[in-house]
Amino acid sequence: MDTMDNAVVVVGAGPAGLMLAGELRLAGVDVVVVEKLPAPTGESRGLGFTVRTMEVFDQRGLLPRFGDLPTTAHHHFGGLTLDLGVLDGAHLANKTVLQSQTEQVLEDWATEQGVEIRRGHELVSLTQDDDGVELELRGPRGAYRQRCAYVVGCDGGRSMVRKSAGFEFPGTPATMEMFLADVRDLRLRERKYGETVPGGLVMAGDLEDGLTRLIICERGTTPKQRSGPPSFAEVAAAWHRLTGEDISTGTPVWTSAYGDAVRQVPNYRLGRVLLAGDAAHIHLPAGGQGMNVSIQDSVNLGWKLAAVVGGTAPAELLDTYQTERHPVGQRLLTNTRAQGLLFLGGTEVQPLRDVITELIGYDNVRLHLARMVSGLDIQYDMGEGDHPLLGRRMPHVDLVDHDRKTSTTELLHPGRGVLLDCADDAGLRSAAAAWADRVDVVTAVPVDESAFHGADALLLRPDGHLAWTNGSAAGVDQALARWFGPA
């Protein structure tokens, strides 16, 4: 392979790009992030964390960096009340953390590990061959070229990586335009989860530091070709038409317009170019799932790409990023479209809202929808086996390792695989010894004897999903080779 300037270049310093860079660097990969904006915007389209993102951050020891996080079981599906208290696990959802804070926490974590972030550096074009990718970039000092082994586009819905590499992006264009704004100096009653009014939908929610988050959807509007954000006067006029309330005296922090376009690339990987987050899928921001799924894309990809770049696993491991995350993206698009119909429809949709509300009253329906919007319904293909956790995320389980207390969550902090030996099986540990550079073998038992549903040997991937138990058809050596490369 040719000498590379960097092993991996991540384009985009949003939550997905920063999370991916941190994951790669945690595994020892030489990675640089390029971001066309000279400084963070301070805007916070994403707000809060789903249950699964809370778990993911906990897996890397990142939750304490956010301070004292309030959580809640109160959620919704398309504006219809949904109780998350039916879920298993150590966390509930957070509704308060601004995307700007999330980006700052992830940037600090990444740079502490040695990630270089180049702000004000814009991707102009890229070409790839069998050995690497050539990037043309434009920075503060002019144009330059850079070569790397892999490029990951985390550069949002208008991704230059996606366009330059030739990814298809099929779907449906926006049919309406909505406004999003954070405003100070407003006294408005809260309209949680959106409130249907004649002519559309409005939402007002109190954030920290005296901010009010506004969301406005006026039915009958057509998407505009904008070169910048809408003026606050335009936002205030729409709010007045829908509610009769005057918010023009407020102080806008930022405003934005967005639509209900739905698109997804058929392939998340083309050769040495990969996409994550909004670069791979765009949708109506219903239920606060977009940023969270983007972060989880990066957590799925990071350890796999690190193993391939590091030479411990074949490039075919990257194919599982496509097979695992593309269906998750499809499901995201489906459930946000369904929520959009409930949210944004007029009086003709009220019978459907009534029926869905009735169905949510059933425990199994409520659990199904809660798992869907929280990211806990995902089950990857790990081969034959009937263990209830196989392929699913491992919830937090407290463990005792001799006299030391630990947990499944703490064991994942280093971002490595974990083979958990609950039966003090010397043969199992011997079989795994050849993967010691990639997988930690831990002898411990759960405090709650029923936590592992009868399994006494479990293999966790770095992303926290259960890859193997001693009830699986394959042996531990086969599972280790499949997910961590040859011995």
CSV table of C-alpha atoms in Angstrom, one decimal:
chain,number,residue,atom,x,y,z
A,1,MET,CA,0.0,0.0,0.0
A,2,ASP,CA,1.2,3.5,-0.7
A,3,THR,CA,2.3,5.7,2.1
A,4,MET,CA,-0.7,7.4,3.5
A,5,ASP,CA,-1.0,10.9,5.1
A,6,ASN,CA,-3.5,9.5,7.5
A,7,ALA,CA,-5.1,6.1,7.8
A,8,VAL,CA,-8.7,7.5,8.0
A,9,VAL,CA,-10.1,10.9,7.2
A,10,VAL,CA,-13.5,11.7,8.7
A,11,VAL,CA,-15.3,14.5,6.9
A,12,GLY,CA,-17.6,16.4,9.2
A,13,ALA,CA,-17.3,17.4,12.9
A,14,GLY,CA,-20.8,16.9,14.0
A,15,PRO,CA,-21.9,14.2,16.5
A,16,ALA,CA,-21.4,11.3,14.1
A,17,GLY,CA,-18.0,12.4,12.9
A,18,LEU,CA,-16.6,13.2,16.4
A,19,MET,CA,-18.0,10.0,17.8
A,20,LEU,CA,-16.4,8.0,15.0
A,21,ALA,CA,-13.1,9.8,15.3
A,22,GLY,CA,-13.0,9.0,19.0
A,23,GLU,CA,-13.8,5.4,18.5
A,24,LEU,CA,-11.1,5.0,15.9
A,25,ARG,CA,-8.5,6.8,18.0
A,26,LEU,CA,-9.5,4.6,21.0
A,27,ALA,CA,-8.5,1.7,18.9
A,28,GLY,CA,-5.2,3.3,18.0
A,29,VAL,CA,-6.0,4.4,14.5
A,30,ASP,CA,-4.4,7.5,12.9
A,31,VAL,CA,-7.4,9.7,12.1
A,32,VAL,CA,-8.0,13.3,11.2
A,33,VAL,CA,-11.4,15.2,11.0
A,34,VAL,CA,-11.9,17.9,8.4
A,35,GLU,CA,-14.8,20.3,8.9
A,36,LYS,CA,-15.6,23.1,6.4
A,37,LEU,CA,-17.0,25.5,9.0
A,38,PRO,CA,-14.3,27.5,10.8
A,39,ALA,CA,-16.0,27.2,14.2
A,40,PRO,CA,-19.0,25.4,15.7
A,41,THR,CA,-22.3,27.1,14.9
A,42,GLY,CA,-23.7,26.8,18.4
A,43,GLU,CA,-27.0,25.6,16.8
A,44,SER,CA,-28.6,22.6,18.4
A,45,ARG,CA,-31.0,20.8,16.0
A,46,GLY,CA,-30.5,17.6,18.0
A,47,LEU,CA,-31.8,17.7,21.5
A,48,GLY,CA,-31.3,15.0,24.2
A,49,PHE,CA,-30.5,11.3,24.0
A,50,THR,CA,-32.5,8.2,23.4
A,51,VAL,CA,-32.1,5.3,25.9
A,52,ARG,CA,-29.7,3.5,23.6
A,53,THR,CA,-27.4,6.6,23.2
A,54,MET,CA,-27.4,6.9,27.0
A,55,GLU,CA,-26.1,3.3,27.1
A,56,VAL,CA,-23.6,3.9,24.3
A,57,PHE,CA,-22.1,6.9,26.1
A,58,ASP,CA,-22.0,5.0,29.3
A,59,GLN,CA,-20.1,2.1,27.6
A,60,ARG,CA,-17.3,4.6,26.9
A,61,GLY,CA,-17.4,6.3,30.3
A,62,LEU,CA,-18.7,9.5,28.7
A,63,LEU,CA,-21.9,10.1,30.6
A,64,PRO,CA,-20.2,11.9,33.6
A,65,ARG,CA,-18.9,14.5,31.2
A,66,PHE,CA,-22.4,15.8,30.6
A,67,GLY,CA,-22.9,16.5,34.3
A,68,ASP,CA,-26.1,15.6,36.2
A,69,LEU,CA,-28.3,14.4,33.5
A,70,PRO,CA,-32.1,14.5,34.1
A,71,THR,CA,-33.9,11.6,32.6
A,72,THR,CA,-37.6,10.9,31.9
A,73,ALA,CA,-39.9,8.1,31.0
A,74,HIS,CA,-42.3,10.6,29.3
A,75,HIS,CA,-42.0,10.3,25.5
A,76,HIS,CA,-44.3,10.2,22.5
A,77,PHE,CA,-45.0,8.6,19.2
A,78,GLY,CA,-46.2,11.1,16.6
A,79,GLY,CA,-47.3,13.3,19.5
A,80,LEU,CA,-49.2,10.5,21.3
A,81,THR,CA,-48.0,9.9,24.8
A,82,LEU,CA,-45.7,6.9,25.2
A,83,ASP,CA,-44.3,5.7,28.5
A,84,LEU,CA,-40.6,4.5,28.4
A,85,GLY,CA,-40.9,3.0,31.9
A,86,VAL,CA,-41.7,-0.3,30.3
A,87,LEU,CA,-38.1,-0.7,29.0
A,88,ASP,CA,-35.4,-2.7,30.7
A,89,GLY,CA,-32.0,-1.2,31.4
A,90,ALA,CA,-30.2,1.3,33.7
A,91,HIS,CA,-31.2,4.4,31.8
A,92,LEU,CA,-34.2,6.4,30.5
A,93,ALA,CA,-34.1,9.2,27.9
A,94,ASN,CA,-32.7,12.7,28.3
A,95,LYS,CA,-34.5,15.7,26.8
A,96,THR,CA,-32.3,18.5,27.8
A,97,VAL,CA,-28.8,18.3,26.4
A,98,LEU,CA,-28.2,20.6,23.5
A,99,GLN,CA,-26.4,19.3,20.4
A,100,SER,CA,-23.8,22.0,20.9
A,101,GLN,CA,-22.9,20.5,24.3
A,102,THR,CA,-22.9,17.0,22.8
A,103,GLU,CA,-20.4,18.1,20.1
A,104,GLN,CA,-18.2,19.8,22.7
A,105,VAL,CA,-18.1,16.7,24.9
A,106,LEU,CA,-17.3,14.5,22.0
A,107,GLU,CA,-14.7,16.9,20.6
A,108,ASP,CA,-12.9,17.1,24.0
A,109,TRP,CA,-12.9,13.3,24.2
A,110,ALA,CA,-11.6,12.8,20.7
A,111,THR,CA,-8.8,15.5,21.0
A,112,GLU,CA,-7.7,14.2,24.4
A,113,GLN,CA,-6.9,10.9,22.6
A,114,GLY,CA,-5.0,12.7,19.9
A,115,VAL,CA,-7.5,13.2,17.1
A,116,GLU,CA,-6.6,16.2,14.9
A,117,ILE,CA,-9.6,18.4,14.0
A,118,ARG,CA,-9.1,20.8,11.1
A,119,ARG,CA,-11.7,23.4,11.0
A,120,GLY,CA,-12.2,25.6,8.0
A,121,HIS,CA,-11.0,22.8,5.7
A,122,GLU,CA,-13.5,21.9,2.9
A,123,LEU,CA,-13.6,18.8,0.8
A,124,VAL,CA,-13.6,19.7,-2.9
A,125,SER,CA,-13.5,16.3,-4.5
A,126,LEU,CA,-12.2,12.8,-4.0
A,127,THR,CA,-11.0,9.8,-6.1
A,128,GLN,CA,-10.3,6.3,-5.0
A,129,ASP,CA,-8.3,3.4,-6.2
A,130,ASP,CA,-7.5,-0.1,-4.9
A,131,ASP,CA,-5.0,1.2,-2.4
A,132,GLY,CA,-6.5,4.4,-1.0
A,133,VAL,CA,-8.4,7.6,-1.5
A,134,GLU,CA,-7.1,10.9,-2.8
A,135,LEU,CA,-8.8,14.0,-1.4
A,136,GLU,CA,-8.7,17.5,-2.7
A,137,LEU,CA,-9.2,19.9,0.2
A,138,ARG,CA,-9.4,23.7,0.5
A,139,GLY,CA,-8.1,25.2,3.8
A,140,PRO,CA,-7.3,28.6,5.2
A,141,ARG,CA,-4.0,28.5,3.4
A,142,GLY,CA,-5.4,27.3,0.1
A,143,ALA,CA,-6.0,24.1,-1.8
A,144,TYR,CA,-4.0,20.9,-1.0
A,145,ARG,CA,-4.2,17.1,-1.5
A,146,GLN,CA,-4.3,14.4,1.1
A,147,ARG,CA,-4.2,10.6,0.7
A,148,CYS,CA,-5.6,8.1,3.1
A,149,ALA,CA,-6.7,4.5,3.3
A,150,TYR,CA,-10.4,5.2,4.0
A,151,VAL,CA,-12.7,8.2,4.1
A,152,VAL,CA,-16.0,8.4,6.0
A,153,GLY,CA,-18.5,11.0,5.2
A,154,CYS,CA,-20.2,12.3,8.3
A,155,ASP,CA,-21.0,15.6,6.6
A,156,GLY,CA,-24.8,15.7,6.8
A,157,GLY,CA,-27.7,15.6,4.4
A,158,ARG,CA,-25.9,17.6,1.7
A,159,SER,CA,-22.8,15.4,2.0
A,160,MET,CA,-20.0,16.3,-0.4
A,161,VAL,CA,-18.5,12.9,0.3
A,162,ARG,CA,-21.7,11.2,-0.9
A,163,LYS,CA,-21.9,13.3,-4.1
A,164,SER,CA,-18.2,13.2,-5.0
A,165,ALA,CA,-17.9,9.4,-4.5
A,166,GLY,CA,-21.0,8.7,-6.6
A,167,PHE,CA,-23.4,7.3,-4.0
A,168,GLU,CA,-27.1,7.1,-5.1
A,169,PHE,CA,-29.5,8.8,-2.8
A,170,PRO,CA,-33.0,7.7,-3.8
A,171,GLY,CA,-36.2,8.8,-2.0
A,172,THR,CA,-38.8,11.4,-2.0
A,173,PRO,CA,-38.3,15.2,-1.9
A,174,ALA,CA,-39.8,17.5,0.7
A,175,THR,CA,-43.5,18.4,0.3
A,176,MET,CA,-43.6,21.0,3.1
A,177,GLU,CA,-41.4,23.4,5.0
A,178,MET,CA,-41.1,23.7,8.7
A,179,PHE,CA,-39.3,26.2,11.0
A,180,LEU,CA,-37.0,25.4,14.0
A,181,ALA,CA,-35.7,28.2,16.3
A,182,ASP,CA,-34.2,28.8,19.7
A,183,VAL,CA,-35.3,32.2,21.1
A,184,ARG,CA,-34.7,34.1,24.3
A,185,ASP,CA,-36.9,36.5,26.2
A,186,LEU,CA,-40.2,34.7,25.4
A,187,ARG,CA,-43.0,34.0,27.8
A,188,LEU,CA,-45.0,31.2,26.2
A,189,ARG,CA,-46.9,28.3,27.7
A,190,GLU,CA,-45.2,24.9,26.9
A,191,ARG,CA,-46.7,23.0,24.0
A,192,LYS,CA,-45.0,19.6,24.5
A,193,TYR,CA,-44.7,17.0,21.8
A,194,GLY,CA,-46.3,19.4,19.4
A,195,GLU,CA,-49.9,20.7,19.5
A,196,THR,CA,-52.2,20.6,16.5
A,197,VAL,CA,-53.8,23.9,15.7
A,198,PRO,CA,-56.0,24.9,12.8
A,199,GLY,CA,-53.6,25.2,9.9
A,200,GLY,CA,-50.7,23.2,11.3
A,201,LEU,CA,-48.7,22.2,14.3
A,202,VAL,CA,-46.7,24.2,16.8
A,203,MET,CA,-44.4,23.3,19.7
A,204,ALA,CA,-42.8,25.4,22.4
A,205,GLY,CA,-40.5,23.9,25.0
A,206,ASP,CA,-38.3,25.5,27.7
A,207,LEU,CA,-34.6,24.7,27.5
A,208,GLU,CA,-31.7,25.7,29.8
A,209,ASP,CA,-30.3,29.3,30.0
A,210,GLY,CA,-33.7,30.9,29.3
A,211,LEU,CA,-34.1,29.5,25.8
A,212,THR,CA,-37.4,28.5,24.2
A,213,ARG,CA,-37.4,25.9,21.5
A,214,LEU,CA,-40.0,26.5,18.8
A,215,ILE,CA,-41.1,24.2,16.0
A,216,ILE,CA,-43.6,25.4,13.5
A,217,CYS,CA,-45.4,23.5,10.7
A,218,GLU,CA,-47.8,25.4,8.6
A,219,ARG,CA,-49.8,23.1,6.3
A,220,GLY,CA,-50.0,24.2,2.7
A,221,THR,CA,-46.5,25.7,2.6
A,222,THR,CA,-44.1,24.7,-0.2
A,223,PRO,CA,-40.3,24.2,0.3
A,224,LYS,CA,-38.3,27.2,-0.7
A,225,GLN,CA,-34.8,27.2,-2.2
A,226,ARG,CA,-32.9,29.0,0.5
A,227,SER,CA,-29.3,30.2,0.5
A,228,GLY,CA,-29.5,30.7,4.3
A,229,PRO,CA,-31.7,30.4,7.3
A,230,PRO,CA,-35.1,32.1,7.4
A,231,SER,CA,-35.4,35.5,9.1
A,232,PHE,CA,-36.9,35.6,12.6
A,233,ALA,CA,-39.6,37.9,11.2
A,234,GLU,CA,-40.6,35.0,8.9
A,235,VAL,CA,-40.7,32.6,11.8
A,236,ALA,CA,-42.7,35.0,14.0
A,237,ALA,CA,-45.2,35.6,11.3
A,238,ALA,CA,-45.9,31.9,10.8
A,239,TRP,CA,-46.3,31.5,14.6
A,240,HIS,CA,-48.8,34.4,14.7
A,241,ARG,CA,-50.8,33.0,11.8
A,242,LEU,CA,-51.1,29.6,13.6
A,243,THR,CA,-51.6,30.7,17.2
A,244,GLY,CA,-52.5,34.4,17.2
A,245,GLU,CA,-49.6,35.0,19.6
A,246,ASP,CA,-46.9,37.7,19.0
A,247,ILE,CA,-43.4,36.4,19.5
A,248,SER,CA,-41.6,39.2,17.5
A,249,THR,CA,-40.2,40.7,20.7
A,250,GLY,CA,-38.1,37.6,21.4
A,251,THR,CA,-34.4,37.5,20.7
A,252,PRO,CA,-33.5,34.8,18.2
A,253,VAL,CA,-30.4,32.7,18.9
A,254,TRP,CA,-30.7,30.9,15.6
A,255,THR,CA,-33.3,29.9,13.1
A,256,SER,CA,-33.6,27.1,10.6
A,257,ALA,CA,-35.9,25.7,8.0
A,258,TYR,CA,-36.3,22.0,7.2
A,259,GLY,CA,-38.6,19.7,5.3
A,260,ASP,CA,-40.0,16.2,5.3
A,261,ALA,CA,-37.7,14.7,2.5
A,262,VAL,CA,-36.9,11.0,3.0
A,263,ARG,CA,-33.8,9.5,1.4
A,264,GLN,CA,-31.3,6.7,2.0
A,265,VAL,CA,-28.3,5.5,0.1
A,266,PRO,CA,-28.6,1.9,-1.0
A,267,ASN,CA,-25.1,1.2,0.0
A,268,TYR,CA,-23.3,2.7,3.0
A,269,ARG,CA,-19.9,1.7,1.5
A,270,LEU,CA,-18.5,2.1,-1.9
A,271,GLY,CA,-15.0,0.7,-1.9
A,272,ARG,CA,-12.9,2.7,0.5
A,273,VAL,CA,-15.5,5.4,1.1
A,274,LEU,CA,-18.2,5.0,3.7
A,275,LEU,CA,-21.1,7.1,5.0
A,276,ALA,CA,-22.6,7.5,8.5
A,277,GLY,CA,-25.5,9.6,9.9
A,278,ASP,CA,-27.4,12.1,7.8
A,279,ALA,CA,-25.0,11.6,4.9
A,280,ALA,CA,-26.5,8.2,4.6
A,281,HIS,CA,-30.1,8.9,5.5
A,282,ILE,CA,-32.4,11.9,5.9
A,283,HIS,CA,-35.9,12.0,7.3
A,284,LEU,CA,-38.4,14.1,9.2
A,285,PRO,CA,-36.9,14.8,12.7
A,286,ALA,CA,-39.7,13.1,14.6
A,287,GLY,CA,-39.0,11.9,18.1
A,288,GLY,CA,-35.5,13.1,18.4
A,289,GLN,CA,-34.0,10.0,16.8
A,290,GLY,CA,-31.8,11.4,14.0
A,291,MET,CA,-28.6,12.5,15.9
A,292,ASN,CA,-28.9,9.4,18.1
A,293,VAL,CA,-29.0,6.9,15.2
A,294,SER,CA,-26.1,8.8,13.6
A,295,ILE,CA,-24.0,8.4,16.7
A,296,GLN,CA,-24.9,4.7,16.8
A,297,ASP,CA,-23.9,4.3,13.1
A,298,SER,CA,-20.5,5.5,14.2
A,299,VAL,CA,-20.2,3.2,17.1
A,300,ASN,CA,-21.1,0.2,14.9
A,301,LEU,CA,-18.5,1.3,12.2
A,302,GLY,CA,-15.7,2.5,14.4
A,303,TRP,CA,-14.3,-0.8,15.8
A,304,LYS,CA,-14.8,-2.6,12.5
A,305,LEU,CA,-12.9,0.1,10.5
A,306,ALA,CA,-10.2,0.1,13.1
A,307,ALA,CA,-9.7,-3.6,12.8
A,308,VAL,CA,-9.5,-3.5,9.0
A,309,VAL,CA,-7.0,-0.5,9.1
A,310,GLY,CA,-5.0,-2.2,11.8
A,311,GLY,CA,-4.7,-5.4,9.7
A,312,THR,CA,-6.3,-7.7,12.3
A,313,ALA,CA,-9.5,-8.3,10.3
A,314,PRO,CA,-10.2,-8.6,6.5
A,315,ALA,CA,-12.0,-5.8,4.6
A,316,GLU,CA,-15.1,-8.0,4.4
A,317,LEU,CA,-15.8,-7.1,8.1
A,318,LEU,CA,-16.9,-3.7,6.7
A,319,ASP,CA,-19.7,-5.4,4.8
A,320,THR,CA,-21.4,-6.0,8.1
A,321,TYR,CA,-21.7,-2.3,8.6
A,322,GLN,CA,-24.0,-2.3,5.6
A,323,THR,CA,-26.0,-5.4,6.5
A,324,GLU,CA,-26.5,-4.2,10.1
A,325,ARG,CA,-27.0,-0.5,9.8
A,326,HIS,CA,-28.9,-0.1,6.5
A,327,PRO,CA,-32.0,-1.9,7.9
A,328,VAL,CA,-31.8,0.3,11.0
A,329,GLY,CA,-31.8,3.3,8.7
A,330,GLN,CA,-34.8,1.9,6.7
A,331,ARG,CA,-36.7,1.4,10.0
A,332,LEU,CA,-35.9,4.9,11.1
A,333,LEU,CA,-37.3,6.3,7.9
A,334,THR,CA,-40.5,4.2,8.2
A,335,ASN,CA,-41.2,5.2,11.8
A,336,THR,CA,-40.5,8.9,11.3
A,337,ARG,CA,-42.8,8.9,8.3
A,338,ALA,CA,-45.5,7.3,10.3
A,339,GLN,CA,-45.0,9.8,13.1
A,340,GLY,CA,-45.1,12.6,10.6
A,341,LEU,CA,-48.6,11.5,9.4
A,342,LEU,CA,-49.8,11.5,13.0
A,343,PHE,CA,-48.0,14.8,13.8
A,344,LEU,CA,-48.7,16.9,10.8
A,345,GLY,CA,-52.0,15.6,9.4
A,346,GLY,CA,-55.2,17.5,9.7
A,347,THR,CA,-58.5,16.5,11.1
A,348,GLU,CA,-58.7,13.7,8.6
A,349,VAL,CA,-56.0,11.9,10.6
A,350,GLN,CA,-57.8,12.1,13.9
A,351,PRO,CA,-59.5,8.7,13.6
A,352,LEU,CA,-56.0,7.2,13.1
A,353,ARG,CA,-54.6,9.0,16.1
A,354,ASP,CA,-57.6,7.7,18.2
A,355,VAL,CA,-56.9,4.1,17.1
A,356,ILE,CA,-53.1,4.4,17.8
A,357,THR,CA,-53.8,5.9,21.2
A,358,GLU,CA,-56.1,3.0,22.0
A,359,LEU,CA,-53.4,0.5,20.8
A,360,ILE,CA,-50.7,2.1,23.0
A,361,GLY,CA,-52.9,1.2,25.9
A,362,TYR,CA,-51.9,-2.4,25.4
A,363,ASP,CA,-48.6,-3.4,27.2
A,364,ASN,CA,-47.1,-5.3,24.2
A,365,VAL,CA,-47.8,-2.4,21.8
A,366,ARG,CA,-46.4,0.2,24.2
A,367,LEU,CA,-43.3,-1.9,24.7
A,368,HIS,CA,-42.9,-2.4,20.9
A,369,LEU,CA,-43.1,1.3,20.2
A,370,ALA,CA,-40.9,2.3,23.1
A,371,ARG,CA,-38.2,-0.1,22.0
A,372,MET,CA,-38.4,1.2,18.5
A,373,VAL,CA,-38.0,4.9,19.2
A,374,SER,CA,-35.3,4.1,21.9
A,375,GLY,CA,-33.1,2.0,19.7
A,376,LEU,CA,-33.5,-1.1,21.8
A,377,ASP,CA,-35.3,-3.2,19.2
A,378,ILE,CA,-32.2,-3.8,17.1
A,379,GLN,CA,-31.0,-7.4,16.7
A,380,TYR,CA,-28.1,-8.2,14.5
A,381,ASP,CA,-27.5,-11.6,12.8
A,382,MET,CA,-25.0,-13.5,14.9
A,383,GLY,CA,-25.7,-17.0,13.4
A,384,GLU,CA,-27.6,-19.8,14.9
A,385,GLY,CA,-28.7,-19.7,18.6
A,386,ASP,CA,-31.8,-19.1,20.6
A,387,HIS,CA,-30.4,-17.1,23.5
A,388,PRO,CA,-32.8,-14.1,24.0
A,389,LEU,CA,-29.9,-11.6,24.0
A,390,LEU,CA,-28.0,-13.0,21.0
A,391,GLY,CA,-27.5,-10.1,18.5
A,392,ARG,CA,-29.1,-7.6,20.9
A,393,ARG,CA,-27.4,-5.0,23.0
A,394,MET,CA,-26.2,-6.1,26.4
A,395,PRO,CA,-28.0,-4.2,29.1
A,396,HIS,CA,-26.1,-3.0,32.1
A,397,VAL,CA,-25.4,-6.0,34.4
A,398,ASP,CA,-23.5,-5.7,37.7
A,399,LEU,CA,-20.7,-8.2,38.0
A,400,VAL,CA,-18.3,-9.5,40.7
A,401,ASP,CA,-14.8,-10.3,39.6
A,402,HIS,CA,-13.3,-12.1,42.7
A,403,ASP,CA,-13.5,-9.3,45.2
A,404,ARG,CA,-13.8,-6.5,42.6
A,405,LYS,CA,-17.1,-5.1,41.5
A,406,THR,CA,-17.5,-4.2,37.9
A,407,SER,CA,-20.2,-4.3,35.2
A,408,THR,CA,-20.8,-5.2,31.6
A,409,THR,CA,-20.8,-1.4,30.9
A,410,GLU,CA,-17.5,-0.7,32.6
A,411,LEU,CA,-15.8,-3.6,30.8
A,412,LEU,CA,-16.6,-1.9,27.5
A,413,HIS,CA,-14.9,1.4,28.4
A,414,PRO,CA,-11.7,0.5,26.4
A,415,GLY,CA,-13.7,-0.2,23.2
A,416,ARG,CA,-12.4,-3.8,22.9
A,417,GLY,CA,-14.2,-7.1,22.7
A,418,VAL,CA,-15.0,-8.8,26.0
A,419,LEU,CA,-15.2,-12.6,26.5
A,420,LEU,CA,-17.0,-13.0,29.8
A,421,ASP,CA,-16.3,-16.3,31.6
A,422,CYS,CA,-18.8,-16.9,34.3
A,423,ALA,CA,-17.9,-20.5,35.0
A,424,ASP,CA,-14.2,-20.2,35.5
A,425,ASP,CA,-13.6,-22.3,32.4
A,426,ALA,CA,-9.9,-22.7,31.7
A,427,GLY,CA,-10.6,-24.3,28.4
A,428,LEU,CA,-12.6,-21.3,27.2
A,429,ARG,CA,-9.9,-18.9,28.3
A,430,SER,CA,-7.2,-21.0,26.5
A,431,ALA,CA,-9.3,-21.0,23.3
A,432,ALA,CA,-9.5,-17.2,23.4
A,433,ALA,CA,-5.8,-16.6,24.2
A,434,ALA,CA,-4.8,-16.1,20.6
A,435,TRP,CA,-7.1,-13.0,20.4
A,436,ALA,CA,-5.7,-11.4,23.6
A,437,ASP,CA,-4.5,-8.4,21.6
A,438,ARG,CA,-8.1,-7.6,20.6
A,439,VAL,CA,-10.4,-9.2,23.2
A,440,ASP,CA,-10.3,-9.0,27.0
A,441,VAL,CA,-11.1,-12.2,28.8
A,442,VAL,CA,-12.8,-11.6,32.1
A,443,THR,CA,-13.8,-14.1,34.8
A,444,ALA,CA,-16.8,-12.7,36.7
A,445,VAL,CA,-20.3,-13.6,37.7
A,446,PRO,CA,-23.5,-11.5,37.6
A,447,VAL,CA,-24.8,-10.2,40.9
A,448,ASP,CA,-28.3,-11.2,39.6
A,449,GLU,CA,-28.0,-14.8,38.7
A,450,SER,CA,-30.8,-14.6,36.1
A,451,ALA,CA,-29.3,-11.6,34.2
A,452,PHE,CA,-27.7,-13.8,31.5
A,453,HIS,CA,-30.7,-16.1,31.0
A,454,GLY,CA,-28.7,-19.2,31.8
A,455,ALA,CA,-25.6,-18.5,29.7
A,456,ASP,CA,-22.2,-18.7,31.5
A,457,ALA,CA,-20.0,-17.6,28.7
A,458,LEU,CA,-20.7,-14.5,26.5
A,459,LEU,CA,-18.8,-12.7,23.8
A,460,LEU,CA,-19.5,-8.9,23.6
A,461,ARG,CA,-18.5,-6.8,20.6
A,462,PRO,CA,-17.0,-3.4,21.3
A,463,ASP,CA,-20.4,-1.8,20.4
A,464,GLY,CA,-22.0,-3.8,23.2
A,465,HIS,CA,-23.9,-6.3,21.2
A,466,LEU,CA,-23.8,-10.0,22.2
A,467,ALA,CA,-22.0,-11.9,19.5
A,468,TRP,CA,-21.9,-15.4,21.0
A,469,THR,CA,-22.9,-17.5,24.0
A,470,ASN,CA,-22.1,-21.1,24.9
A,471,GLY,CA,-25.6,-21.9,23.6
A,472,SER,CA,-24.7,-20.8,20.1
A,473,ALA,CA,-24.1,-23.3,17.2
A,474,ALA,CA,-20.6,-22.0,16.5
A,475,GLY,CA,-17.7,-22.4,18.9
A,476,VAL,CA,-16.1,-19.4,20.6
A,477,ASP,CA,-13.1,-19.7,18.2
A,478,GLN,CA,-15.4,-19.3,15.2
A,479,ALA,CA,-17.2,-16.4,16.7
A,480,LEU,CA,-13.9,-14.7,17.6
A,481,ALA,CA,-12.6,-15.2,14.1
A,482,ARG,CA,-15.8,-13.9,12.5
A,483,TRP,CA,-15.8,-10.6,14.5
A,484,PHE,CA,-12.2,-10.0,15.4
A,485,GLY,CA,-10.2,-11.6,12.5
A,486,PRO,CA,-7.9,-14.6,12.4
A,487,ALA,CA,-6.2,-15.8,15.5
